[in-house]
Amino acid sequence: MKKLNILIAVICITVFSAQNMQAQTDNTRNEKVYKTTKTKTPLEVKESLKDYSGYDISNEVTYTKSGKGNVYKFKVQKKNWSHYLLIDEKGKIIGIETGEHTSNI
């Protein structure tokens, strides 16, 4: 009976360990990131940045190509706080990344 309890405990530990290893796999998409500048972005994107006139907007911009078009990523900063704006090529702000819980589009 003692050997049966040990066997059950070992099987349970193995099953729970396998679940944890599966949960920690990296499921990120391999998207290519391109670099550009703020002046080379489309006019619609520049117009959506006017709402952030009180912020320091970085001139260095990155973008990724998706099925719906390009998604531009701007770093905006106000005093000690900074975050990233995600803007599609039509000028719609589709997200804000603060660095706490980043997610891919």
CSV table of C-alpha atoms in Angstrom, one decimal:
chain,number,residue,atom,x,y,z
A,1,MET,CA,0.0,0.0,0.0
A,2,LYS,CA,2.9,2.3,0.8
A,3,LYS,CA,4.4,1.7,-2.7
A,4,LEU,CA,1.0,2.5,-4.3
A,5,ASN,CA,0.9,5.9,-2.5
A,6,ILE,CA,4.4,6.7,-3.6
A,7,LEU,CA,3.6,5.8,-7.2
A,8,ILE,CA,0.4,8.0,-7.2
A,9,ALA,CA,2.4,10.9,-5.8
A,10,VAL,CA,5.1,10.6,-8.4
A,11,ILE,CA,2.5,10.4,-11.2
A,12,CYS,CA,0.7,13.5,-9.8
A,13,ILE,CA,3.9,15.5,-9.6
A,14,THR,CA,4.8,14.5,-13.2
A,15,VAL,CA,1.4,15.6,-14.5
A,16,PHE,CA,1.5,18.9,-12.8
A,17,SER,CA,5.1,19.6,-13.9
A,18,ALA,CA,4.2,18.8,-17.5
A,19,GLN,CA,1.3,21.3,-17.3
A,20,ASN,CA,3.6,24.1,-16.0
A,21,MET,CA,6.2,23.5,-18.7
A,22,GLN,CA,3.4,23.8,-21.4
A,23,ALA,CA,2.1,27.0,-19.9
A,24,GLN,CA,5.5,28.6,-20.0
A,25,THR,CA,6.1,28.1,-23.7
A,26,ASP,CA,6.7,31.2,-25.8
A,27,ASN,CA,3.8,31.8,-28.2
A,28,THR,CA,5.0,35.1,-29.6
A,29,ARG,CA,4.6,35.8,-33.3
A,30,ASN,CA,7.7,36.4,-35.3
A,31,GLU,CA,6.9,39.7,-36.9
A,32,LYS,CA,9.5,41.8,-38.6
A,33,VAL,CA,9.9,45.3,-37.1
A,34,TYR,CA,10.8,48.1,-39.5
A,35,LYS,CA,12.3,51.5,-38.5
A,36,THR,CA,11.2,54.9,-39.8
A,37,THR,CA,10.9,58.4,-38.6
A,38,LYS,CA,8.0,60.5,-37.6
A,39,THR,CA,8.2,62.7,-40.7
A,40,LYS,CA,8.0,59.6,-43.0
A,41,THR,CA,4.7,58.3,-41.5
A,42,PRO,CA,1.4,58.8,-43.3
A,43,LEU,CA,-0.5,62.1,-42.8
A,44,GLU,CA,-3.4,60.4,-41.0
A,45,VAL,CA,-0.9,59.0,-38.4
A,46,LYS,CA,0.6,62.5,-37.9
A,47,GLU,CA,-2.8,64.0,-37.4
A,48,SER,CA,-3.7,61.6,-34.6
A,49,LEU,CA,-0.6,62.6,-32.7
A,50,LYS,CA,-2.0,66.2,-32.4
A,51,ASP,CA,-4.0,64.9,-29.3
A,52,TYR,CA,-0.6,64.4,-27.6
A,53,SER,CA,0.8,67.9,-28.1
A,54,GLY,CA,1.8,68.2,-24.4
A,55,TYR,CA,4.0,65.1,-24.7
A,56,ASP,CA,7.5,64.6,-26.0
A,57,ILE,CA,7.1,62.3,-29.0
A,58,SER,CA,10.1,60.5,-30.2
A,59,ASN,CA,11.3,61.0,-33.7
A,60,GLU,CA,12.3,57.3,-34.0
A,61,VAL,CA,9.3,55.2,-35.0
A,62,THR,CA,8.9,51.4,-35.6
A,63,TYR,CA,6.2,49.7,-37.5
A,64,THR,CA,5.1,46.2,-38.2
A,65,LYS,CA,3.1,44.9,-41.2
A,66,SER,CA,-0.1,43.1,-40.5
A,67,GLY,CA,-3.0,41.9,-42.6
A,68,LYS,CA,-4.9,45.1,-42.0
A,69,GLY,CA,-2.0,47.4,-42.8
A,70,ASN,CA,1.0,48.9,-41.0
A,71,VAL,CA,0.9,49.5,-37.2
A,72,TYR,CA,3.1,52.3,-36.0
A,73,LYS,CA,4.6,52.4,-32.6
A,74,PHE,CA,5.5,55.8,-31.1
A,75,LYS,CA,7.2,56.5,-27.8
A,76,VAL,CA,5.6,59.4,-26.0
A,77,GLN,CA,6.9,60.9,-22.7
A,78,LYS,CA,5.6,63.4,-20.2
A,79,LYS,CA,8.0,64.2,-17.4
A,80,ASN,CA,9.0,60.8,-15.9
A,81,TRP,CA,6.1,58.8,-17.5
A,82,SER,CA,6.5,57.2,-20.8
A,83,HIS,CA,4.5,54.7,-22.9
A,84,TYR,CA,4.1,53.6,-26.5
A,85,LEU,CA,1.2,54.5,-28.8
A,86,LEU,CA,0.1,51.9,-31.4
A,87,ILE,CA,-1.5,53.7,-34.4
A,88,ASP,CA,-2.7,52.0,-37.6
A,89,GLU,CA,-2.0,53.6,-40.9
A,90,LYS,CA,-5.5,55.1,-41.0
A,91,GLY,CA,-4.7,57.2,-37.9
A,92,LYS,CA,-6.7,55.2,-35.4
A,93,ILE,CA,-5.1,54.7,-32.0
A,94,ILE,CA,-5.4,51.0,-31.5
A,95,GLY,CA,-3.5,50.6,-28.2
A,96,ILE,CA,-1.2,51.9,-25.6
A,97,GLU,CA,1.7,49.9,-24.2
A,98,THR,CA,2.9,50.9,-20.7
A,99,GLY,CA,5.4,48.1,-20.4
A,100,GLU,CA,3.4,46.4,-17.5
A,101,HIS,CA,1.4,44.0,-19.6
A,102,THR,CA,2.5,44.1,-23.2
A,103,SER,CA,0.6,42.2,-25.7
A,104,ASN,CA,0.9,41.7,-29.4
A,105,ILE,CA,-1.6,42.7,-31.9
